[in-house]
Coordinates of C-alpha atoms in Angstrom, one line a residue:
Chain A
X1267 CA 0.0 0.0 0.0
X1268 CA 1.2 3.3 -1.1
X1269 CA -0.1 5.5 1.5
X1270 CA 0.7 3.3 4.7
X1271 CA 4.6 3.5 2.9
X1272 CA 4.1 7.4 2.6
X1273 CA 2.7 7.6 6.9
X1274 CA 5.6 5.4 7.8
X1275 CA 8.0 7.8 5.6
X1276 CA 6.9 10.4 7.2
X1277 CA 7.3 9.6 10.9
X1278 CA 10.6 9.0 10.1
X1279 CA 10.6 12.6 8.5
X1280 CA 9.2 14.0 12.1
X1281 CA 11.6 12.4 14.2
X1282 CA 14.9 13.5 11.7
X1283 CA 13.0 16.8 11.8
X1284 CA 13.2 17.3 15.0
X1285 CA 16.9 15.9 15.5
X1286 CA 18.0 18.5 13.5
X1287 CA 15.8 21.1 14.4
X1288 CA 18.1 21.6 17.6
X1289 CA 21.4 22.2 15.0
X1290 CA 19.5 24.1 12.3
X1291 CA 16.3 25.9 12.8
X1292 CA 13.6 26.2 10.1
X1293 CA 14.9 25.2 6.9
X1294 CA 15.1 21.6 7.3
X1295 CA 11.4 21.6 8.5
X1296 CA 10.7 23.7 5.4
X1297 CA 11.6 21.2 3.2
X1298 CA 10.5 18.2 4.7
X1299 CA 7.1 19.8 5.3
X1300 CA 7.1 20.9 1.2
X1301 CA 8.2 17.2 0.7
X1302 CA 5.0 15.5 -1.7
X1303 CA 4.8 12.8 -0.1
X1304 CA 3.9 15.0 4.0
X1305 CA 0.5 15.3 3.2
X1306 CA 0.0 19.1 4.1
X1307 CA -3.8 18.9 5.5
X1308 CA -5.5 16.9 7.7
X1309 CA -8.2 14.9 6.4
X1310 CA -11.5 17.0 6.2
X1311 CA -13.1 15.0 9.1
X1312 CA -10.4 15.2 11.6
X1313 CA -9.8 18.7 10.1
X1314 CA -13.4 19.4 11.1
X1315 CA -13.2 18.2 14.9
X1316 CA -10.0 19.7 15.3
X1317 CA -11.6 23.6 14.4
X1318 CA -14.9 22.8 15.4
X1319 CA -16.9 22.1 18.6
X1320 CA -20.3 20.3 17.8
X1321 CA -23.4 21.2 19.3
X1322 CA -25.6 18.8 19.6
X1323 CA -28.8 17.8 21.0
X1324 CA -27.8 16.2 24.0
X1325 CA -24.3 17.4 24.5
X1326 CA -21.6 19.3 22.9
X1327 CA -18.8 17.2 21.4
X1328 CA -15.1 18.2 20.5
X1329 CA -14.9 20.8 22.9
X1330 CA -11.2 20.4 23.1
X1331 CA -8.2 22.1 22.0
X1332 CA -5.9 19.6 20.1
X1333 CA -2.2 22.0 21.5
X1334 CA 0.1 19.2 21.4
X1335 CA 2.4 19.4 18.4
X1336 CA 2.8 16.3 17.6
X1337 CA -0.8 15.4 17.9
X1338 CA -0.7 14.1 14.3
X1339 CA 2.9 13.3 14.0
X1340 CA 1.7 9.3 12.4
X1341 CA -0.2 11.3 9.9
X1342 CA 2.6 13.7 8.9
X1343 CA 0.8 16.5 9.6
X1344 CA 2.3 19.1 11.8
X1345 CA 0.1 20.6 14.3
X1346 CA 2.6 22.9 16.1
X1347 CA 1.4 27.2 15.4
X1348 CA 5.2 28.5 15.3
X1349 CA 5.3 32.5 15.6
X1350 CA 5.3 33.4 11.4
X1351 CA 2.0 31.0 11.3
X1352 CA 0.7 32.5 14.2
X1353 CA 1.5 35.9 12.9
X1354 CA -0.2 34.9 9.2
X1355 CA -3.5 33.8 10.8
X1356 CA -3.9 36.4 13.5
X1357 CA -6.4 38.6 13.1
X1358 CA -8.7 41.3 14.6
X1359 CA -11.8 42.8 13.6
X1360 CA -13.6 45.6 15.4
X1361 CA -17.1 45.4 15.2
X1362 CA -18.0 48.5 18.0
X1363 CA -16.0 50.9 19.7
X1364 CA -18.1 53.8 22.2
X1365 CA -16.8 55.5 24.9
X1366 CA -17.0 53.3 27.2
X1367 CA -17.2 49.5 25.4
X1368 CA -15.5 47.5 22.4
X1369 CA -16.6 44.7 20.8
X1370 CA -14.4 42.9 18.5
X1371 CA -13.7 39.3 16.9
X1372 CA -10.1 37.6 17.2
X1373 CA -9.1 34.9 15.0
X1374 CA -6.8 32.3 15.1
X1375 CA -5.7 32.5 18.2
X1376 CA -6.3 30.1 21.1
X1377 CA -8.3 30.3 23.9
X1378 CA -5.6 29.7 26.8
X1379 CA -3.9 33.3 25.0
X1380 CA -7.5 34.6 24.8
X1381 CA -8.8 33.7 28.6
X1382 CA -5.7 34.7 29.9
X1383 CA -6.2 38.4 28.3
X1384 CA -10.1 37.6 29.8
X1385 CA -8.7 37.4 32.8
X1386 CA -5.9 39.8 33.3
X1387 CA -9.0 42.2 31.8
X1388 CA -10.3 41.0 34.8
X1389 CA -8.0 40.9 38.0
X1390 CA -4.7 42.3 37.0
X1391 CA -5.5 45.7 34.8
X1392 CA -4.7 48.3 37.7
X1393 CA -7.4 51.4 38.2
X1394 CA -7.6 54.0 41.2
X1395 CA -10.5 53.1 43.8
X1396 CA -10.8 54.8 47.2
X1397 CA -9.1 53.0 49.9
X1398 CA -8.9 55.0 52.9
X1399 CA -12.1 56.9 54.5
X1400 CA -11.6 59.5 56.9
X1401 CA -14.8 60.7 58.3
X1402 CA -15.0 63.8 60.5
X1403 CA -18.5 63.7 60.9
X1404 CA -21.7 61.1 60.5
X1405 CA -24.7 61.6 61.4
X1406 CA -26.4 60.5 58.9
X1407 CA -28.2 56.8 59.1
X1408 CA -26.3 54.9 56.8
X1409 CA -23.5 53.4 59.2
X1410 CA -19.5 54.7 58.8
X1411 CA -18.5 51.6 57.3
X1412 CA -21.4 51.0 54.5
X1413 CA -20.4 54.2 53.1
X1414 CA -17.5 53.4 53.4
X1415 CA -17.6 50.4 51.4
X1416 CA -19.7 52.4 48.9
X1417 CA -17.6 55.5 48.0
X1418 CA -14.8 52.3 47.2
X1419 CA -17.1 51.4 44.7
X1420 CA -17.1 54.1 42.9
X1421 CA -15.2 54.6 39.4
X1422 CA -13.0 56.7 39.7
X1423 CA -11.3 58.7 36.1
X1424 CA -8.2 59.0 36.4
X1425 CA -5.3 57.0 34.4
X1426 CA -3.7 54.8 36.5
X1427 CA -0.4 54.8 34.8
X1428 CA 0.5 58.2 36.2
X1429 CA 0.1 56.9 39.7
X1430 CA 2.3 54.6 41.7
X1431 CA 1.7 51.5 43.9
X1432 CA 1.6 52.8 47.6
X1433 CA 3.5 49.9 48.2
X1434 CA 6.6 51.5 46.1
X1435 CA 6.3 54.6 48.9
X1436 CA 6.2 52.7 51.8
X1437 CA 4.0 54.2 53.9
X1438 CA 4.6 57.7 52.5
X1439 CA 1.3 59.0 51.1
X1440 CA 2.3 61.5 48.1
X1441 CA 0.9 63.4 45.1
X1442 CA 1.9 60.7 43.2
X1443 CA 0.2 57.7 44.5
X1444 CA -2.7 59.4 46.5
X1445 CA -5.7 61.1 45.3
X1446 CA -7.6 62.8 48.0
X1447 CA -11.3 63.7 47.8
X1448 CA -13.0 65.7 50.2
X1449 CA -16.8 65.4 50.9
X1450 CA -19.4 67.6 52.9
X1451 CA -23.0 67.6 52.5
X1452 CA -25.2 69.0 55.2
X1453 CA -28.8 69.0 55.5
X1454 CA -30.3 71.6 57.4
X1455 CA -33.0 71.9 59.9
X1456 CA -36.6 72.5 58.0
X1457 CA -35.2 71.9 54.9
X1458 CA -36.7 68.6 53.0
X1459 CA -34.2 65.3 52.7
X1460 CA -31.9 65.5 50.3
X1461 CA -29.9 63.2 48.1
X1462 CA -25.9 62.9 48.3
X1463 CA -24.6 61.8 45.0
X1464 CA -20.9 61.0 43.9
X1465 CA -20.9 64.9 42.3
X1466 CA -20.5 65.9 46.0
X1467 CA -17.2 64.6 45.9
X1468 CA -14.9 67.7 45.4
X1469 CA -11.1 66.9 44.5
X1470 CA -8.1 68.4 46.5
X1471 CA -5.4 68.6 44.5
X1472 CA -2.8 70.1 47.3
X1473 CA -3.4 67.1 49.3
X1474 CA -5.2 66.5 52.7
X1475 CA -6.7 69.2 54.4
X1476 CA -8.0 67.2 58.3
X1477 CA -5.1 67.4 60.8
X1478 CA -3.8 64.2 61.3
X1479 CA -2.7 65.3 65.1
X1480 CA -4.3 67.7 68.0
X1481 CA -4.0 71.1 66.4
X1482 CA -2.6 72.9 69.4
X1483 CA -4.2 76.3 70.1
X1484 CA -2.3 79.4 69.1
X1485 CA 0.4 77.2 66.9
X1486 CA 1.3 79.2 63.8
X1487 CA 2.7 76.3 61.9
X1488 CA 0.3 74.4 59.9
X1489 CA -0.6 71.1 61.1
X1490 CA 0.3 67.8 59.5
X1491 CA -2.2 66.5 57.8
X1492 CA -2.5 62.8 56.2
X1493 CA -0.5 63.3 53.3
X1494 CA 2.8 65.0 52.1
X1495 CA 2.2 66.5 48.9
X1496 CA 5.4 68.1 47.8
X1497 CA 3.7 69.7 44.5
X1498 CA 0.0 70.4 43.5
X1499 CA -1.3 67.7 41.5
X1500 CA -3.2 70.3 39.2
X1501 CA 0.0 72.2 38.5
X1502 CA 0.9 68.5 36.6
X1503 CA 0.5 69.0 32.9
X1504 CA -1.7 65.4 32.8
X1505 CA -4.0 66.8 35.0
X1506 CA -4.6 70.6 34.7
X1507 CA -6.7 70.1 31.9
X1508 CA -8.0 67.5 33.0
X1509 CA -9.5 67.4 36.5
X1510 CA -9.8 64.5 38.1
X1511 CA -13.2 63.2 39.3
X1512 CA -15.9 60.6 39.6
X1513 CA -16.5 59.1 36.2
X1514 CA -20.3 59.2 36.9
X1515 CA -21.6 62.2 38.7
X1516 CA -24.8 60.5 39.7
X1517 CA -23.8 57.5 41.9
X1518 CA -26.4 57.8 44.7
X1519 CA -23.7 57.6 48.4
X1520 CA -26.5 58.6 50.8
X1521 CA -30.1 60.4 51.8
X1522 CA -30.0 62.7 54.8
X1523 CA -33.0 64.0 56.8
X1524 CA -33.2 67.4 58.4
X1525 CA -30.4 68.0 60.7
X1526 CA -27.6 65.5 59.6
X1527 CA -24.6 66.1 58.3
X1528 CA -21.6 63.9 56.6
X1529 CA -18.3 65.6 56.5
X1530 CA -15.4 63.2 55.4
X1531 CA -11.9 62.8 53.2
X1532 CA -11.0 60.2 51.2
X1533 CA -7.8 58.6 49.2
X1534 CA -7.9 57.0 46.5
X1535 CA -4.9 54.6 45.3
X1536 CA -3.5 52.4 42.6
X1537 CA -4.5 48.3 43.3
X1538 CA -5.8 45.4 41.0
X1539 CA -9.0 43.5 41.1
X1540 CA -7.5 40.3 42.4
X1541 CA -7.3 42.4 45.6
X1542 CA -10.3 44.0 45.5
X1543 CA -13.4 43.9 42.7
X1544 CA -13.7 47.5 43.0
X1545 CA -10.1 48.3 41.4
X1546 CA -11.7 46.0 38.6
X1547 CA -11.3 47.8 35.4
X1548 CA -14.1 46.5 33.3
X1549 CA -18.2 46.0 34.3
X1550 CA -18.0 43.2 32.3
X1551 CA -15.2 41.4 29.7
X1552 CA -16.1 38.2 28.2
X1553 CA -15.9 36.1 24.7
X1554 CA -17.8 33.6 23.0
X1555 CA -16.8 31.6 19.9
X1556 CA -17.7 32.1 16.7
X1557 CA -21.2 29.7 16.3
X1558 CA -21.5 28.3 12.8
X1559 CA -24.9 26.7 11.4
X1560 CA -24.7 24.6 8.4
X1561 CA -27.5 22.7 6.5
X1562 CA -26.6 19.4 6.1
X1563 CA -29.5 18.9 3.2
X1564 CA -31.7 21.3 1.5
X1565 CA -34.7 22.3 3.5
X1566 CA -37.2 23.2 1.3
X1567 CA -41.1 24.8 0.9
X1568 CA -43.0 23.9 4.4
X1569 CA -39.8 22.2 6.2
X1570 CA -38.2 25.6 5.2
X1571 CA -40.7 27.9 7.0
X1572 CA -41.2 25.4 9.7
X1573 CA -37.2 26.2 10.1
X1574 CA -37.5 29.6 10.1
X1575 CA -40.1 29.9 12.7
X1576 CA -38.1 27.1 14.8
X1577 CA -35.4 29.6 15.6
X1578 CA -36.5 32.5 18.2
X1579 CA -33.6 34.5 16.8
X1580 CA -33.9 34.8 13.1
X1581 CA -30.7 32.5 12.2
X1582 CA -32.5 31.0 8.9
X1583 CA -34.2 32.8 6.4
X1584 CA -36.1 31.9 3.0
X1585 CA -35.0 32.4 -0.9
X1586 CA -37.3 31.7 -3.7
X1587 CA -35.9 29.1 -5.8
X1588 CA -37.6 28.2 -9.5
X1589 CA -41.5 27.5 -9.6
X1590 CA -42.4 29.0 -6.8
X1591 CA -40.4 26.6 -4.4
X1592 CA -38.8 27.6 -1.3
X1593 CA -35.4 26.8 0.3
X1594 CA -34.2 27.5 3.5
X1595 CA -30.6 29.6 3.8
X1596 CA -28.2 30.5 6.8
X1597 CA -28.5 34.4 6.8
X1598 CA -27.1 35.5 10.0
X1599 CA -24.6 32.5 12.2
X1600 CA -23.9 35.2 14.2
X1601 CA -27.0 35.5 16.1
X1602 CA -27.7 31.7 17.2
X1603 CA -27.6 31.7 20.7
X1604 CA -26.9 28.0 20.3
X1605 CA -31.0 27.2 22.2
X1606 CA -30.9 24.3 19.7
X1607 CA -34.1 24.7 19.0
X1608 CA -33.7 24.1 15.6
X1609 CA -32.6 20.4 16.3
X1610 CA -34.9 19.4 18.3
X1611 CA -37.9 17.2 17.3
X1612 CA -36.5 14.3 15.9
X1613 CA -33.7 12.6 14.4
X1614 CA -34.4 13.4 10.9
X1615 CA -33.9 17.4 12.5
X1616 CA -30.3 16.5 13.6
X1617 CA -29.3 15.5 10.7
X1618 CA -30.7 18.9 8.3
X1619 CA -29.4 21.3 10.4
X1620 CA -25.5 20.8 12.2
X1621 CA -24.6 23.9 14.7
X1622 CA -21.0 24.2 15.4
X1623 CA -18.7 26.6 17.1
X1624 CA -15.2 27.7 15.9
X1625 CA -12.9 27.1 18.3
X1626 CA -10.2 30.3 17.0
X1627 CA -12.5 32.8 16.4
X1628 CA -13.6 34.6 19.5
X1629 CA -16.0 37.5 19.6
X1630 CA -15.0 39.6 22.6
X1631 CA -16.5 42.4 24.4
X1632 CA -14.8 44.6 26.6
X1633 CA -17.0 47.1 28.8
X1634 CA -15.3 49.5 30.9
X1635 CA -16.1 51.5 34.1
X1636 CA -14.4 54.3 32.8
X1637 CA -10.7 55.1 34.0
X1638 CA -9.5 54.1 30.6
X1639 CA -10.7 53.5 27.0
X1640 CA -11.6 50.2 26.7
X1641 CA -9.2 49.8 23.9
X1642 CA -6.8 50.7 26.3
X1643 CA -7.5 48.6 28.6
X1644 CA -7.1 45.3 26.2
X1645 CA -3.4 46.8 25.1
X1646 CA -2.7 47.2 28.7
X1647 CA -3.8 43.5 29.0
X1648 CA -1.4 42.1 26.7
X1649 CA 1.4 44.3 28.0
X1650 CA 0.9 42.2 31.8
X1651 CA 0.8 38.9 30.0
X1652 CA 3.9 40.3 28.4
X1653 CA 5.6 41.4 31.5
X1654 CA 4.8 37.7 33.4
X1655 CA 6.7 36.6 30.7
X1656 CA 9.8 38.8 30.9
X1657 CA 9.7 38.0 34.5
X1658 CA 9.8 34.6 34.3
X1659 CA 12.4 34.6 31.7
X1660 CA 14.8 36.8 33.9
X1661 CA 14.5 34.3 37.1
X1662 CA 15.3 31.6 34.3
X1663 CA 18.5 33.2 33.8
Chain B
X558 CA 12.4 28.2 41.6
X559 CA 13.6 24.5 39.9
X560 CA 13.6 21.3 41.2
X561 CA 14.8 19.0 39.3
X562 CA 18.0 16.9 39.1
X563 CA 21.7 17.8 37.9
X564 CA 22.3 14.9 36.3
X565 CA 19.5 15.1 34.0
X566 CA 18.1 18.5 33.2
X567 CA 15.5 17.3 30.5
X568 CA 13.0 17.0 33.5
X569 CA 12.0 19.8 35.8
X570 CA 9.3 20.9 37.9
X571 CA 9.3 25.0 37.6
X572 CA 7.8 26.3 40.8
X573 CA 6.3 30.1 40.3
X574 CA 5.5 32.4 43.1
X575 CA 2.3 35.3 42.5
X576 CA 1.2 33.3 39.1
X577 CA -2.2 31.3 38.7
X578 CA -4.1 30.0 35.6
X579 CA -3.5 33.1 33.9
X580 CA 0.3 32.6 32.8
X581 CA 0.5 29.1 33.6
X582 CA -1.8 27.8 31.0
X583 CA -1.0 30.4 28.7
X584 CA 2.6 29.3 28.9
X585 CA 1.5 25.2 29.2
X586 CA -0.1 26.1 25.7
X587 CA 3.0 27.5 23.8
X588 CA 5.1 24.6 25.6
X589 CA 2.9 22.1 24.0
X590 CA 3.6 23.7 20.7
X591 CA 7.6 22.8 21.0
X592 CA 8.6 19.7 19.1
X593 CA 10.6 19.4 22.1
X594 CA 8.5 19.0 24.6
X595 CA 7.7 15.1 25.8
X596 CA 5.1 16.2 28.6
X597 CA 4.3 19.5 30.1
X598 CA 1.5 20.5 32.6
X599 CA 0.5 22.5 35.6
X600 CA -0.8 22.5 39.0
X601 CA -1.9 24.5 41.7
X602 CA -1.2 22.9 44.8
X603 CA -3.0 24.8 47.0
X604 CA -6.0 27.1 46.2
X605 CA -4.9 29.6 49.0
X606 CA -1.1 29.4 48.2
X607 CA -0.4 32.0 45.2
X608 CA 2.0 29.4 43.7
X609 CA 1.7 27.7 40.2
X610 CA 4.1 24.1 39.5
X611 CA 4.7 23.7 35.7
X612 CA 6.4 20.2 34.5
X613 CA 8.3 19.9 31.8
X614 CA 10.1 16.9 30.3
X615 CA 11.6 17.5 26.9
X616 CA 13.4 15.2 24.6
X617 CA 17.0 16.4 25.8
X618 CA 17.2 19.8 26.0
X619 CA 17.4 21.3 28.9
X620 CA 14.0 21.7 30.9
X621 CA 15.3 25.4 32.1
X622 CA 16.1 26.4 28.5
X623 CA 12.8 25.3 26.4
X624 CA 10.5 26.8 28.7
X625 CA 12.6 30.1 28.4
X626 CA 11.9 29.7 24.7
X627 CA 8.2 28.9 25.3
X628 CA 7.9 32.4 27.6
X629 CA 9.8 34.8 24.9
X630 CA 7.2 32.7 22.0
X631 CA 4.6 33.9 24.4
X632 CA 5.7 37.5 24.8
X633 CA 6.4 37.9 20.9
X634 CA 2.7 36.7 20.6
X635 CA 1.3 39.0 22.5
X636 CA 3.4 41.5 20.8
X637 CA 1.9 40.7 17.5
X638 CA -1.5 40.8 19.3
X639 CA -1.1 44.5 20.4
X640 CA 0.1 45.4 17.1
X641 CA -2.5 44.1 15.0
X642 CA -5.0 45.0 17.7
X643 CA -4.3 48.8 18.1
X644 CA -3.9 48.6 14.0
X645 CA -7.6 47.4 13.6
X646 CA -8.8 49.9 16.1
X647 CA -7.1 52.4 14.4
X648 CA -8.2 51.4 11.2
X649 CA -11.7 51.4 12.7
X650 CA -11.5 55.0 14.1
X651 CA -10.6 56.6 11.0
X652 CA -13.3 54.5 9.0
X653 CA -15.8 56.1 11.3
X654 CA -14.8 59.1 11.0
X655 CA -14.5 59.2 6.9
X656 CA -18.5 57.4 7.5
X657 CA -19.3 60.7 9.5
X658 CA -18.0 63.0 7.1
X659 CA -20.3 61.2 4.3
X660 CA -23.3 61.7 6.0
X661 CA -22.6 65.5 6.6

């Protein structure tokens, strides 16, 4: 037999391959890979489970990734993604960009590269969130520590890579890892309740202004406050134009009734959501893959319409063919929500219609809470991933 | 950290300190691409320890030096990634904007 010959050939091929990959990199793989008798492609079954995850009735099936390189070494085909193929088939599409979220497809990449960016996205992109509450006064009846917890919460724009890690300080609390807020709302006597939102929150550039000690009468010196500011944040170019505040100006804190008063300071500093979900960059950053729906058969006249109204969210739709006969066609993949609605009732269904996923093409979405573009925020993504790397690499040396 | 043997480096256990899933399975993904690699994988041994354990047993290079490689194939990756990523977006941006200019 010809072909068993040509399989056996080829392992041989792999191993020689990769005995003198070590001396000379590339060009011998080159050539044995152009070699006839390497067949290039995988047959288009295995082809199919290896790009594909099937959805079917009861379960999915080939949900996995096939990384291994050598995966299909006893059929000659290569399945390692060196750097030039990865660089040919990488691609990005944006679909929607807005102020404040991105939505855009990646292709041929794989999903440990594309969960890791998922969740760096998630729990390693740094923002500034309020840390420390100082609070003068309270008498308002939401408790010290709810509001607390609630100014934390709230976005906060300002870029994050003109701050430092307080950590990187010490304990010193300067104008370049501390932003101070100062709020005071009063509600006085007679007057009707009133509502404190996150526009209260007034921003003091020079620092902290509440003496961090017993101001002893008749002292002329001013008294140290919580932080050392050595220059006025506003007199930075970054930020003179651009004032820092609350991203939204709306965020409900509190309600007071006649009579009560909130007077408190605030600093905000650098973290990252794996500390603490309110240095979280994004409201939400998630993928999905790609779905695919193919008819197997034709589905024609009633079976067509029948098919149409199956799916709740338009995925089929119906051309006039010759004579007044109908046929169904895929218009619009994109928006199967994969209910498999379609395939249900019956064998004869699961064999007209076959939905399938493509497991390298990932639609993302990116929705940010505001202290950077969401564009941003995916570069800054890849730059972490980037840095692990470099550390790694350097304690490896 | 390393553990593994001097006499043969082929096999290693790599232990990293502040990594989880993230980098770990990103990097067990590019090792699996190296002809060279025999068997790579990861663990966490403890949910509440901020420690990853990769393995990696190659056919006779040393362990130390292929999963070098397999971090700088990583990094150039995502380096293509942010390239092609802040060209589409830029590409995107100025589409808009030539769309807006056709509608006024």
């Amino acid at each position: 037999m010809s072909s068993s010959e040509d399989e056996s050939m080829s392992e041989v091929d792999e191993q020689e391959e990769q005995e003198k990959k070590t001396k000379s990199e590339g060009s011998v793989l080159d050539y044995i890979m152009s070699l006839e008798s390497v067949p290039s492609k995988l047959p288009p079954h295995l082809d199919l489970m290896r790009t594909r995850v099937f959805c079917n009735n009861d379960a999915p099936d080939h949900t996995e990734t096939i990384q291994y390189s050598g995966a299909y070494a006893a059929l000659g085909v290569d399945n390692s993604i060196r750097l030039d193929k990865f660089c040919r088939n990488f691609k990005v599409q944006v679909n929607r960009l807005t102020e404040d979220d991105i939505e855009f497809d990646m292709m041929g990449i794989d999903p440990a590269l594309a969960n890791a960016f998922r969740r760096i996205l998630i729990a390693e992109v740094p923002t500034m969130a309020i840390e420390r509450v100082y609070i003068a006064n309270n008498t308002s009846v939401i408790q010290d520590e709810v509001l607390s917890h609630r100014l934390g919460l709230i976005p906060i724009k300002a870029d994050p890579r003109l701050f430092e890690y307080p950590e990187n300080a010490g304990n010193d609390k300067n104008e370049k890892n501390t932003i101070v807020f100062k709020l005071h709302v009063q509600c006085e006597k007679g007057h009707p309740r009133i509502t404190v939102k996150s526009n209260e929150l007034k921003w003091l550039p020079d620092g902290s202004e509440l003496p961090a000690e017993d101001v002893k009468p008749n002292s002329g010196s001013k008294p140290r406050t919580f932080t050392s500011f050595s220059c006025s944040q506003d007199s930075l170019p970054e930020f003179s134009t651009n004032p820092i505040a609350p991203k939204n100006l709306d965020i409900i804190l509190a309600k007071l009734g006649p009579g009560q008063e909130i007077e408190l300071e605030t600093h905000a500093v650098k973290g990252i959501g794996k500390t603490h979900a309110k240095w979280s960059p994004v409201a939400t950053a998630w993928y999905r893959m790609l779905p695919e729906v193919v008819l197997l058969k034709e589905v024609k006249d009633e079976l067509a319409e029948e098919l149409k109204n199956k799916c709740p969210v338009g995925v089929f739709d119906i051309e006039d063919i010759e004579k007044g006969r109908r046929r169904a066609t895929v218009a619009n993949p994109r928006a199967c929500t994969l209910c498999r609605e379609c395939i249900r009732g019956g064998k004869e269904w699961e064999d007209r219609v076959s939905l399938r996923r493509v497991k390298d093409h990932f639609i993302f979405n990116v929705e940010s809470t505001g202290s950077l573009p969401p564009e941003v925020l995916f570069t800054e993504a890849v730059k972490i991933l980037e840095e692990k790397c470099e550390r790694v690499i350097t304690e490896l040396s | 950290m390393e553990l593994g043997s001097y006499s043969d480096q082929s096999k290693s256990t790599f232990s990293l300190a502040d990594e989880d899933h993230t980098l770990a399975n990103a990097v067990r993904f590019t090792l699996n691409q190296d002809p060279r690699v025999t068997f790579c994988g990861y663990s966490i041994p403890h949910p509440s320890d901020n420690r990853v354990n990769i393995r990696v047993q190659t056919t006779g290079d040393p362990a130390r030096e292929v999963l070098k490689d397999a971090c700088q194939d990583l990094m150039l990756m995502c380096q293509h990634v942010r390239s092609t990523f802040d060209k589409s977006v830029n590409d995107f941006k100025m589409s808009k904007t030539v769309k807006d200019m056709d509608i006024k």
